[in-house]
CSV table of C-alpha atoms in Angstrom, one decimal:
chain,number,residue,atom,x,y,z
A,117,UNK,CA,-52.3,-27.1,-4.7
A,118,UNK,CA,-49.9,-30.2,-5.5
A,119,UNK,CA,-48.3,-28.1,-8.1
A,120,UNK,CA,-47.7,-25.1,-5.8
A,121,UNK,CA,-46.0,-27.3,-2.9
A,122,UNK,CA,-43.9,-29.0,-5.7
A,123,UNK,CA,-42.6,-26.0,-7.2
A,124,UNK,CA,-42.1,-23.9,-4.1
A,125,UNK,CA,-39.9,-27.6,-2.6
A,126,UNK,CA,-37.7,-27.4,-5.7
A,127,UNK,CA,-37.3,-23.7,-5.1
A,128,UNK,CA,-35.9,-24.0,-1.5
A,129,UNK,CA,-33.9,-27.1,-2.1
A,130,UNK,CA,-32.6,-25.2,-5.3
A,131,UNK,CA,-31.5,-21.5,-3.0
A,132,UNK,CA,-29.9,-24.3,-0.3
A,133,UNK,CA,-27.5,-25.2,-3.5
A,134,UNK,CA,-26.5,-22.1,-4.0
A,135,UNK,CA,-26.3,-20.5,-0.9
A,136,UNK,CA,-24.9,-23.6,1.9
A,137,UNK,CA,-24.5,-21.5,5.4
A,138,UNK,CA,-20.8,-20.8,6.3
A,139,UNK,CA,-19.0,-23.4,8.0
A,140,UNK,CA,-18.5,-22.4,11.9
A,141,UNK,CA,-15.1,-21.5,11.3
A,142,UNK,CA,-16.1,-18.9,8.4
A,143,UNK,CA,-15.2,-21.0,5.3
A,144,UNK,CA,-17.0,-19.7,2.5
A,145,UNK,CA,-18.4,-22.0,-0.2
A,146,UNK,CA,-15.9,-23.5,-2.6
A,147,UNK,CA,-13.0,-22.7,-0.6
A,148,UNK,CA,-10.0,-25.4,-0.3
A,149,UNK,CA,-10.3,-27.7,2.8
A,150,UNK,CA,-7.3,-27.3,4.5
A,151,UNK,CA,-6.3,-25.6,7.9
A,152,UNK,CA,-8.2,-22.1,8.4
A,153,UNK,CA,-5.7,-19.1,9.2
A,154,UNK,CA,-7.7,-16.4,11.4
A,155,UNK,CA,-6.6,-12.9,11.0
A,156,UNK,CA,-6.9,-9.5,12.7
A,157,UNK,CA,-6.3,-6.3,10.8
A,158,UNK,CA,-2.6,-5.8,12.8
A,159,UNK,CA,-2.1,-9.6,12.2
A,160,UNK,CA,-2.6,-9.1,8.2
A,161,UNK,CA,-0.7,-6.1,8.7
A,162,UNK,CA,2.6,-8.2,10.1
A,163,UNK,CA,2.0,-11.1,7.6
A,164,UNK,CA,1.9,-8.4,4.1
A,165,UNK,CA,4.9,-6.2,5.5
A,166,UNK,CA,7.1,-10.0,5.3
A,167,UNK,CA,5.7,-11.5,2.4
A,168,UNK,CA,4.2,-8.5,0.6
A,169,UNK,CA,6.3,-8.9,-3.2
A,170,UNK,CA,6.2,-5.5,-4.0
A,171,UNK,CA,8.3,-4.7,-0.6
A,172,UNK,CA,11.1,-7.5,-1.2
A,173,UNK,CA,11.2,-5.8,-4.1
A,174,UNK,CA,11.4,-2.0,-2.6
A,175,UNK,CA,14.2,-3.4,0.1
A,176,UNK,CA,16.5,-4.6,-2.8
A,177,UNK,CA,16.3,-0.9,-4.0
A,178,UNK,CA,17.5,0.3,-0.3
A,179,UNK,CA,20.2,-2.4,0.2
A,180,UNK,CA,21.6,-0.9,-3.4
A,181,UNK,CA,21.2,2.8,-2.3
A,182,UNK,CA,23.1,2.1,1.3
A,183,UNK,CA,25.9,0.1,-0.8
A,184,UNK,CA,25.9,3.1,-2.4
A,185,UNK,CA,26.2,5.2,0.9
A,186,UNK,CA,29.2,3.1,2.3
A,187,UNK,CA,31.3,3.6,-0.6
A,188,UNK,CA,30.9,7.0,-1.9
A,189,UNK,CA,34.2,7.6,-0.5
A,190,UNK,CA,35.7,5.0,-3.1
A,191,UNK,CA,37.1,7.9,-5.4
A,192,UNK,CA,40.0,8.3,-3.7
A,193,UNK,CA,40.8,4.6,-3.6
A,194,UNK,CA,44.5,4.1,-4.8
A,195,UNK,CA,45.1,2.2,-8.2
A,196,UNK,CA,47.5,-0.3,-8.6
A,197,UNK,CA,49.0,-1.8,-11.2
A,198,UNK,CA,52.1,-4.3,-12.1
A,199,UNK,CA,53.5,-4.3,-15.6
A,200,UNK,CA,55.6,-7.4,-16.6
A,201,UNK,CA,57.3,-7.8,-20.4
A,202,UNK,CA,60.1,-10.7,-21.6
A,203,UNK,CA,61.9,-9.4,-24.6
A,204,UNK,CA,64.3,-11.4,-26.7
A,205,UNK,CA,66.4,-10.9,-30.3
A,206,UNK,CA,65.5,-13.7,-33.3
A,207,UNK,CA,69.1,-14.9,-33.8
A,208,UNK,CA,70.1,-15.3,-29.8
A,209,UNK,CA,67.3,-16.4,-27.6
A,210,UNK,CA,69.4,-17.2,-24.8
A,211,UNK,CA,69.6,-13.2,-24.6
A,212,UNK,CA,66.3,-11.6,-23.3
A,213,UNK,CA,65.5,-9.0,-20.9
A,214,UNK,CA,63.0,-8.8,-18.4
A,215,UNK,CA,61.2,-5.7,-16.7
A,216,UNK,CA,59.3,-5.8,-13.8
A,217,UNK,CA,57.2,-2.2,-12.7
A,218,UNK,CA,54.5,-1.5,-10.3
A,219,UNK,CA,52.9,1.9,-9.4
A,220,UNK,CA,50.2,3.2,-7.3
A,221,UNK,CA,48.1,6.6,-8.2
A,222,UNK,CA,46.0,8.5,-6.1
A,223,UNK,CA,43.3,11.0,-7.2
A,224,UNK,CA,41.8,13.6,-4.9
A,225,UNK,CA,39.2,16.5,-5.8
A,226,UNK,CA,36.7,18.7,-3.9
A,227,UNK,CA,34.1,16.9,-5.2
A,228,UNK,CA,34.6,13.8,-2.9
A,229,UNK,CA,32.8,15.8,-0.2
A,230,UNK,CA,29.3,16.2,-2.4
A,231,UNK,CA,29.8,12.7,-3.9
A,232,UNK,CA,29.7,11.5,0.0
A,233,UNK,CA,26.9,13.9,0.5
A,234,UNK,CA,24.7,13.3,-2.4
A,235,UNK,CA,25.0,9.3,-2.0
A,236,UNK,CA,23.6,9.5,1.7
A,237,UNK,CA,20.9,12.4,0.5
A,238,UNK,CA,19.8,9.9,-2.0
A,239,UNK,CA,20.2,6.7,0.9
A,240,UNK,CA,17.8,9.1,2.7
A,241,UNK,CA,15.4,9.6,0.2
A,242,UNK,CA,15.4,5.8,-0.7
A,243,UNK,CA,14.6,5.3,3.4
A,244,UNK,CA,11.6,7.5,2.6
A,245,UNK,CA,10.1,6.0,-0.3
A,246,UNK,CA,10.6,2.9,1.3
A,247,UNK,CA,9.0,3.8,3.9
A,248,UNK,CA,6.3,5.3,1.4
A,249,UNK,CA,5.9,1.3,0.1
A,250,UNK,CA,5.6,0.1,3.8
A,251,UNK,CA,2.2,2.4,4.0
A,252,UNK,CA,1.1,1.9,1.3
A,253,UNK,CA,0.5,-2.0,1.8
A,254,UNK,CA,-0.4,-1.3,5.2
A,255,UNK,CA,-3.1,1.5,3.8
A,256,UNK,CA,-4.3,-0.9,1.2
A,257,UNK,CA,-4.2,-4.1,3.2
A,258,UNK,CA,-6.4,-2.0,6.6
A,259,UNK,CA,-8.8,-0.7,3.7
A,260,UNK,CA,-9.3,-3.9,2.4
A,261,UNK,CA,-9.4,-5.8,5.5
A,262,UNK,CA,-12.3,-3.5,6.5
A,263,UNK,CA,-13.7,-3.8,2.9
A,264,UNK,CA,-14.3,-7.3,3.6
A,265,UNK,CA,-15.7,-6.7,7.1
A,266,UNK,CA,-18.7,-4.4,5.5
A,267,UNK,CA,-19.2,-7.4,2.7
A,268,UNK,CA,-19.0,-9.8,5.4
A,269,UNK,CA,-21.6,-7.9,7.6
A,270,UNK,CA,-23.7,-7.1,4.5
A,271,UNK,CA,-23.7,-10.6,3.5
A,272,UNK,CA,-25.4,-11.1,6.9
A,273,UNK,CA,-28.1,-8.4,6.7
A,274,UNK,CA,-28.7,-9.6,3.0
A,275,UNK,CA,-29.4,-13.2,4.0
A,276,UNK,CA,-31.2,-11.9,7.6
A,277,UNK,CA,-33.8,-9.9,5.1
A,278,UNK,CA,-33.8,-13.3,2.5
A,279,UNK,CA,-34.8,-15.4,5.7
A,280,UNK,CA,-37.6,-12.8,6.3
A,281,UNK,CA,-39.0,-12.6,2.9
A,282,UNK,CA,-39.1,-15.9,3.4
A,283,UNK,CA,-40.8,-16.4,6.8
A,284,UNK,CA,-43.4,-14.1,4.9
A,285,UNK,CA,-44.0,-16.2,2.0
A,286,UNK,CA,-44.3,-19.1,4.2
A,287,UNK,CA,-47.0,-17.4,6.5
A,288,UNK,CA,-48.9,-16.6,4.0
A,289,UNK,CA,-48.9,-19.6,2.2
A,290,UNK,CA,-50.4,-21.0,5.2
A,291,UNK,CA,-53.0,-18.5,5.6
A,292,UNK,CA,-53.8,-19.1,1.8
A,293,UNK,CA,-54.4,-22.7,2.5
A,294,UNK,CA,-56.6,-21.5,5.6
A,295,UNK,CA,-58.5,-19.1,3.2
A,296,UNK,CA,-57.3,-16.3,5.4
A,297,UNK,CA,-55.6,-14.2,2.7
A,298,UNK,CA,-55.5,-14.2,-1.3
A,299,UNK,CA,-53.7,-15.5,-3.5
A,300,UNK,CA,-52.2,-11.9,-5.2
A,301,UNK,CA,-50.6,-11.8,-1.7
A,302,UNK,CA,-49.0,-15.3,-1.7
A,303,UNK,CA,-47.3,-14.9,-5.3
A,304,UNK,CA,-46.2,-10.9,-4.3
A,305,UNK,CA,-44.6,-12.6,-1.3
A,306,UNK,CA,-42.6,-15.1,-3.5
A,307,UNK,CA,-41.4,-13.0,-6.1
A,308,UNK,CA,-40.4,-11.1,-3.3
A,309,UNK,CA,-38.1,-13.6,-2.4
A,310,UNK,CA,-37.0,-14.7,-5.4
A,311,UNK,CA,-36.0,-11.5,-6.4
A,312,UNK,CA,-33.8,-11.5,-3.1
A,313,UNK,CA,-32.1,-14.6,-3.9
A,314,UNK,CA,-29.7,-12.9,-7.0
A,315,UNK,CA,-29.2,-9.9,-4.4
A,316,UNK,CA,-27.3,-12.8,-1.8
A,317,UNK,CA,-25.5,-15.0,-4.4
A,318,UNK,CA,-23.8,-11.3,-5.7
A,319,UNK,CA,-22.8,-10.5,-2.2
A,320,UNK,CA,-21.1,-13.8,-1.8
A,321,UNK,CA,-19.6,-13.0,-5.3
A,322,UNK,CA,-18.1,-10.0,-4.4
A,323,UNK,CA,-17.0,-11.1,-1.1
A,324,UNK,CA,-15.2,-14.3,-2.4
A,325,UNK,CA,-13.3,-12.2,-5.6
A,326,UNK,CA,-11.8,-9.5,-3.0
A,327,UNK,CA,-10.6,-12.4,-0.3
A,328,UNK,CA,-8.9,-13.6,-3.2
A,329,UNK,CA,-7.5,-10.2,-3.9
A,330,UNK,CA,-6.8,-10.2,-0.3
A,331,UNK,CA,-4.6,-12.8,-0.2
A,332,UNK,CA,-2.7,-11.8,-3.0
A,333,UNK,CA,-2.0,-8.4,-1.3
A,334,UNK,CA,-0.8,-10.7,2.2
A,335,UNK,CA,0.9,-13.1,-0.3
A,336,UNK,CA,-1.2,-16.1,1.4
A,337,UNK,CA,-1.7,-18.9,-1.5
A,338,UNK,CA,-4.8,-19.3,-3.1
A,339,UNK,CA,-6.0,-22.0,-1.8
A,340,UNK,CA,-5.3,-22.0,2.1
A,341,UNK,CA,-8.8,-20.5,3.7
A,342,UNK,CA,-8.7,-17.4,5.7
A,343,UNK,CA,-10.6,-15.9,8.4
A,344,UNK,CA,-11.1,-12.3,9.4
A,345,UNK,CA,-12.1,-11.1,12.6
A,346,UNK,CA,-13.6,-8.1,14.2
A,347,UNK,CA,-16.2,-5.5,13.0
A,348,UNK,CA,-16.3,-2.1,12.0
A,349,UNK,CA,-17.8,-0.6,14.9
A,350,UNK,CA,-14.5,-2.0,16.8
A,351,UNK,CA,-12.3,0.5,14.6
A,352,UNK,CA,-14.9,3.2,14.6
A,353,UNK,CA,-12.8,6.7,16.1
A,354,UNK,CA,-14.4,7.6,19.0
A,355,UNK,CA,-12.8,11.4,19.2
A,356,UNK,CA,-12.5,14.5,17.7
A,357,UNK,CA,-9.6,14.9,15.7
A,358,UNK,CA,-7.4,18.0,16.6
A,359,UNK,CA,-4.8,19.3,14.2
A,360,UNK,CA,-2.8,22.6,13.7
A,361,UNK,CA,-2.8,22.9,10.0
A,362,UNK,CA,0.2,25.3,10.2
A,363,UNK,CA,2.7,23.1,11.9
A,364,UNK,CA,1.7,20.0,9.2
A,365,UNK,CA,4.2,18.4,7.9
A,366,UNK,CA,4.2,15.0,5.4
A,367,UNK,CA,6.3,11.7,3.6
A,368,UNK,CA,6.2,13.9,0.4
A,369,UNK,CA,7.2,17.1,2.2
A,370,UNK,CA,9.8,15.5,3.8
A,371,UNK,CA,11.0,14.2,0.3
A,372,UNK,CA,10.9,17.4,-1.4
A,373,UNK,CA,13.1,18.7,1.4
A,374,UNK,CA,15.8,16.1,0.9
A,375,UNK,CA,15.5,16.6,-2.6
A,376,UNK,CA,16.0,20.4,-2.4
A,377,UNK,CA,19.3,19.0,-0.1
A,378,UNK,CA,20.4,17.3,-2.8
A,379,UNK,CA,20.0,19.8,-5.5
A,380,UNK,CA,21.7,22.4,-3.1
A,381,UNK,CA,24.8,19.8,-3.1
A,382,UNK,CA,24.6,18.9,-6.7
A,383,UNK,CA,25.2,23.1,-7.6
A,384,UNK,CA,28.0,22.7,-5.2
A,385,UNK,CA,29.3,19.7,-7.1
A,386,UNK,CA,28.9,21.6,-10.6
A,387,UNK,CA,30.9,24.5,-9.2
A,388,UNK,CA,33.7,22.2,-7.9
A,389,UNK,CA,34.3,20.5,-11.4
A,390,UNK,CA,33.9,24.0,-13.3
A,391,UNK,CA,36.4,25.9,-10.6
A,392,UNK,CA,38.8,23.6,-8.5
A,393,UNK,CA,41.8,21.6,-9.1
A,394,UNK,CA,42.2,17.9,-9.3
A,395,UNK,CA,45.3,16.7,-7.6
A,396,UNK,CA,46.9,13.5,-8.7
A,397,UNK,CA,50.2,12.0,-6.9
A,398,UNK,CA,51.8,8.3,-8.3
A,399,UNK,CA,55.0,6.4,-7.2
A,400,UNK,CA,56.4,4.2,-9.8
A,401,UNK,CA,58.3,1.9,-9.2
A,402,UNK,CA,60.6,-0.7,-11.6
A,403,UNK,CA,63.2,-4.0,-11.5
A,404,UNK,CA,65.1,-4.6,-14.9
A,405,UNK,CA,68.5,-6.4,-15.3
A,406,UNK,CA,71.9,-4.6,-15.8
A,407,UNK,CA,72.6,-4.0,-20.0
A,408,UNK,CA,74.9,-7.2,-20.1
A,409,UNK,CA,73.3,-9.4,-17.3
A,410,UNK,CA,70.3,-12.3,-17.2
A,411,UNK,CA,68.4,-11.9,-14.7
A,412,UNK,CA,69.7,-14.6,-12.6
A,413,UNK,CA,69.2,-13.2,-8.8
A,414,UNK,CA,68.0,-10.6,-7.3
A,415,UNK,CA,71.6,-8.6,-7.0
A,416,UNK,CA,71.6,-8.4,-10.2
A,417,UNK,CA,68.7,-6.5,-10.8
A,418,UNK,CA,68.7,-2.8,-11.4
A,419,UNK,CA,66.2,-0.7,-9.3
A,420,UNK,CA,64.2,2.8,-10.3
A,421,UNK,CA,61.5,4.6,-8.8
A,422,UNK,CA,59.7,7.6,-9.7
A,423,UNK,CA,57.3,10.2,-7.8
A,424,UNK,CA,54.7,12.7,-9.2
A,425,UNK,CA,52.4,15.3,-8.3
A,426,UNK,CA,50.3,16.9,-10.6
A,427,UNK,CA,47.3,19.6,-10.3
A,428,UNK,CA,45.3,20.3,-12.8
A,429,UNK,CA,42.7,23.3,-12.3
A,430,UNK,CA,39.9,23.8,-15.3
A,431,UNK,CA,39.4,27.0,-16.5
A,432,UNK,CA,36.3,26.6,-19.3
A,433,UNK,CA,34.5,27.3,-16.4
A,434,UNK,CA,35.4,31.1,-16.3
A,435,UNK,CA,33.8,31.3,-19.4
A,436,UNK,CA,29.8,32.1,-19.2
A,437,UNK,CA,29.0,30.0,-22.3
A,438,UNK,CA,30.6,26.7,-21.5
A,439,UNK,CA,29.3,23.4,-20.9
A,440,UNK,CA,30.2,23.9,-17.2
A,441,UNK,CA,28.8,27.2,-16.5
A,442,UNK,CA,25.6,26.0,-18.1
A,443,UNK,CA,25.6,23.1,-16.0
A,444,UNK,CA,25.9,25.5,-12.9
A,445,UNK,CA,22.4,27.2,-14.2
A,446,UNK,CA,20.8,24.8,-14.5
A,447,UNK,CA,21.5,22.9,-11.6
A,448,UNK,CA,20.3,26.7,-10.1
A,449,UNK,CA,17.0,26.0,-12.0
A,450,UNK,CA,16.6,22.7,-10.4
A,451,UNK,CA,17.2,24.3,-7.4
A,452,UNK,CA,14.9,27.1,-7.5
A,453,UNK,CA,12.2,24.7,-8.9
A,454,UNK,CA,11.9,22.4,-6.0
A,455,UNK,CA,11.8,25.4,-3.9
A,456,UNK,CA,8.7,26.5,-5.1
A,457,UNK,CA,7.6,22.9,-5.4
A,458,UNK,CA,7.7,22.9,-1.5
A,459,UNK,CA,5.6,26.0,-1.2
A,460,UNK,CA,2.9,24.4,-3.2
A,461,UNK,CA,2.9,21.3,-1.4
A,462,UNK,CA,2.8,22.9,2.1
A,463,UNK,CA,-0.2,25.1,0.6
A,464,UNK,CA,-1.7,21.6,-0.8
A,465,UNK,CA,-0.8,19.7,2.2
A,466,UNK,CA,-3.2,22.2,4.2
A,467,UNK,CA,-6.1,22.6,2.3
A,468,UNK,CA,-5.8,18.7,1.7
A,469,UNK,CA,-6.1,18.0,5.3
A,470,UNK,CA,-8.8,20.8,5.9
A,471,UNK,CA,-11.4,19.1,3.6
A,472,UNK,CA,-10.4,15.4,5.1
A,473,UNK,CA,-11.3,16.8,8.4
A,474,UNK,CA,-15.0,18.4,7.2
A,475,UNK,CA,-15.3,15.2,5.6
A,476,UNK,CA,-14.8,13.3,8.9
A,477,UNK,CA,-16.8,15.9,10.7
A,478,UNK,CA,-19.5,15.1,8.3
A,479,UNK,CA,-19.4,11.7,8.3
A,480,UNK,CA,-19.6,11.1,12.2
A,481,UNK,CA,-22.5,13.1,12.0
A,482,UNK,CA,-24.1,11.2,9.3
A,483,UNK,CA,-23.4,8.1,11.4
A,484,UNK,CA,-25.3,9.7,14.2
A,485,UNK,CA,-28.0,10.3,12.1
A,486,UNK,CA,-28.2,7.0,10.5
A,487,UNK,CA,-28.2,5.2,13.5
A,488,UNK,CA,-31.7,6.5,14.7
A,489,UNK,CA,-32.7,6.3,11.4
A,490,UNK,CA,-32.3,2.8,12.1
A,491,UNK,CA,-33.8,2.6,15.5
A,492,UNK,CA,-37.3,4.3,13.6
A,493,UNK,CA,-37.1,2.1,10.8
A,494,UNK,CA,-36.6,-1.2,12.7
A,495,UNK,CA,-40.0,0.3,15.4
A,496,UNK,CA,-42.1,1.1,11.9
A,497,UNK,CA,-41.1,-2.4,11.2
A,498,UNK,CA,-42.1,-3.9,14.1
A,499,UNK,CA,-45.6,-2.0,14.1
A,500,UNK,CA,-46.3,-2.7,10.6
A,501,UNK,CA,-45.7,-6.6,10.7
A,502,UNK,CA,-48.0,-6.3,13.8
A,503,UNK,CA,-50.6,-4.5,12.2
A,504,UNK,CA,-50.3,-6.7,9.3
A,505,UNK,CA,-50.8,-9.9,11.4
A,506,UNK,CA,-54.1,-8.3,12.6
A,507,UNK,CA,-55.0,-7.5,9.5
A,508,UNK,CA,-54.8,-3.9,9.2
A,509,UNK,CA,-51.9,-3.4,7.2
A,510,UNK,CA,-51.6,-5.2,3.6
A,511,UNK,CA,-48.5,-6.8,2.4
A,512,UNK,CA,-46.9,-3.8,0.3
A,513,UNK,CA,-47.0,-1.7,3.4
A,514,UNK,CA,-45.3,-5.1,5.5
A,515,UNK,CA,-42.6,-5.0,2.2
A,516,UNK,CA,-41.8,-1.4,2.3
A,517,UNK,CA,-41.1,-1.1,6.1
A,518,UNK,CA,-38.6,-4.2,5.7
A,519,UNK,CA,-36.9,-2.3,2.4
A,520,UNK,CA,-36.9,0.6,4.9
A,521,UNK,CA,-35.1,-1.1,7.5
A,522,UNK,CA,-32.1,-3.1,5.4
A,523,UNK,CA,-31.4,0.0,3.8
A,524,UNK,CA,-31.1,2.3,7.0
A,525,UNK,CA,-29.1,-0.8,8.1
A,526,UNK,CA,-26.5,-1.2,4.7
A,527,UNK,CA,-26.1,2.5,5.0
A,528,UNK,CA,-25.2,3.2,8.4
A,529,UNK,CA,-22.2,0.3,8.0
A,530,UNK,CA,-21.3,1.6,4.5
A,531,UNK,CA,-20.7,5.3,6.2
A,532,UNK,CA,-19.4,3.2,8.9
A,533,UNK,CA,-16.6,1.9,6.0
A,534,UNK,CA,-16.5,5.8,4.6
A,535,UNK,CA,-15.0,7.2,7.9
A,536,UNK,CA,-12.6,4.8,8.5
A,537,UNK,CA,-11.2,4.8,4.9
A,538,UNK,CA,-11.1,8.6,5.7
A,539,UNK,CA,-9.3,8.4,8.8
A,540,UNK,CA,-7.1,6.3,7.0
A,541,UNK,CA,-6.4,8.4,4.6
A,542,UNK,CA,-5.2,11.6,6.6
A,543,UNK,CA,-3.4,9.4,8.3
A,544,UNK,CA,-1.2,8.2,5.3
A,545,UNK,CA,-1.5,12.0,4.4
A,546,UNK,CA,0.1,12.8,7.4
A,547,UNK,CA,3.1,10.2,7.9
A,548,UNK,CA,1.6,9.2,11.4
A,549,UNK,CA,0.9,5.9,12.8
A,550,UNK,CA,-2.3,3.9,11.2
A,551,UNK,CA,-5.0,4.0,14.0
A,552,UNK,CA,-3.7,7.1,15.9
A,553,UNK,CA,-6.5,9.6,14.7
A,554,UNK,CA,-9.7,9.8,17.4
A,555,UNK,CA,-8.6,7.7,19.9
């Protein structure tokens, strides 16, 4: 009996080392002490979309494609230039002459209009896929915010059923010492609970190793301790969600669209440089000294200026076989390409959000379901440990309604965690607002 009492002593002061309760403010063993940041999912939202690295890096992509934007026009900027040249003979160095020239050119061509075009399509289309980046670390940081809510609440239904396994051994420990129940039922009790113990230190595992992942996601260091708050049934949608599949539209629809844009611009483009003129006009403009003069002051300088226009208009473009003319096909091919790559999305778009909306139907049901699955599981419970305490129920029967009960209760919240990362989903499907489904 000595022995017993020993080893069942060392047991709980060992499970107390490994699993110390959470601080009151949520600090989870091992964590930094330090100030504690508490976090809603719209708070971790904010805090990701400022220090997120993967966005700083995305915005330095937009700033280039809008510099881009506000100087496509830059084609038709004038060049200028100034020439300068001192010559002089071997045998008289006192004689030299000295020319002076400037000039300014000016190119202009059809294509300036599609160059402006195509540089704010493409500003456009980097808007988009920045966009695209902003909802995707909003998508992953709400998944994994409510990830962490189902470990956190998990943790507690793991350690609530550890505590009862072991009230249980405890009670009949005590009834073994009173010769009220057999030892076979004292050692079942305890390996149940032993065999609990690997179940909670895994949670807490899991749970620590994805806040960690967490932070990096938020860009909060390492070792500053974080807090979430709230619970899934607080996000849970509470309505039907109503859609007309044949007015859908979407981030990647609206990409392909600006892409067509584009390639509708770009055949323009290719038919400009195969078919119209480029027209070029220059003033030159030069100071030299007379033939017997140095160039002592300004009078004496002589003065010539010179003006140009010049068109030149390609022909190889006539010519079906030519570079240009093939360039005009195939920016046709691109065209025609995308067209049809914007049927099949709409068509993929639909069906897409079809089956996300029996999924969602199905899951709220399941929900339903689960949750009086849970209210029979916790009265079988109830009625079991009561008719165990009278002694009309052995401990098995006692073990199988608790097993019964965590697992109706671990499964309604991980359905709980399916619909929302569903809801999610169509929402990030659908370009609209996070949270904006079922409510």
């Amino acid at each position: 009996m000595i022995r017993h009492t020993f080893f069942c002593a060392a047991l709980l002061f060992s499970a107390a080392l490994v699993f110390p309760q959470s601080n009151r403010d949520g600090a989870l063993p091992g964590e930094t002490e330090g100030e504690l940041r508490s976090l809603s999912v719209e708070e971790s939202v904010l805090f990701a979309r400022e220090h997120n690295i993967s966005l700083a890096r995305s915005q330095i992509t937009l700033d280039a494609a809008e510099r881009t934007k506000s100087t496509s026009w830059n084609s038709i900027s004038p060049s200028l230039s100034v020439t300068g040249g001192v010559s002089a003979s071997d045998d008289a160095l006192s004689d030299y002459t000295a020319t002076l020239t400037g000039s300014i050119s000016m190119s202009f061509s059809p294509n300036l209009f599609t160059t402006i075009k195509s540089a704010r399509l493409s500003y456009e289309q980097g808007k988009i896929t920045y966009d695209d980046a902003v909802r995707t670390v909003e998508l992953n940081v709400r998944q994994s915010f409510y990830a962490l809510l189902y470990e956190k609440e998990n943790i507690t239904l793991q350690e609530r059923n550890l505590e009862t396994a072991k009230k249980q051994w405890d009670t009949n420990r005590a009834k073994y010492e009173q010769g009220r129940m057999s030892e076979l039922d004292v050692l079942s009790a305890e390996v149940k609970y032993k065999n609990l113990v690997p179940t909670v230190e895994s949670a807490y595992v899991t749970y620590r190793n994805d806040i960690a992942a967490f932070k990096q996601l938020l860009g909060i260091p390492m070792n500053e301790r974080i807090e979430l708050t709230g619970s899934l049934d607080d996000v849970l949608p509470v309505g039907d969600i109503q859609l007309d599949v044949e007015q859908l539209s979407s981030p990647a629809l609206e990409k392909l669209r600006l892409q067509l844009a584009a390639a509708k611009t770009n055949v323009t483009a290719k038919r400009f440089s195969a078919y119209a003129p480029t027209v070029t006009a220059s003033y030159q403009h030069g100071l030299y000294p007379g033939s017997d003069e140095h160039i002592a002051s300004s009078s004496q300088l002589d003065q010539s200026g010179t003006i140009s226009l010049k068109a030149t208009i390609p022909l190889d473009g006539l010519l079906p076989w030519s570079s240009s003319a093939l360039a005009i096909d195939t920016a046709k091919d691109t065209l025609a390409d995308l067209a049809l790559q914007i049927q099949n999305e709409e068509t993929s778009l639909r069906v897409s959000v079809q089956s996300a909306l029996r999924t969602i139907s199905q899951s709220r049901a399941s929900i339903t379901s689960k949750q009086a699955s849970i209210d029979l599981a916790r009265r079988t419970y109830e009625m079991t440990e009561q008719a165990y305490n009278r002694g009309t129920k052995d401990l098995l029967s006692l073990q199988d309604a608790s097993d019964s009960l965590l697992s109706a209760e671990v499964s309604l919240k991980s359905e709980e965690r399916t619909l929302i990362n569903a809801v999610l989903s169509l929402e990030n499907t659908l370009g609209v607002p996070f949270g904006s489904l079922g409510k």
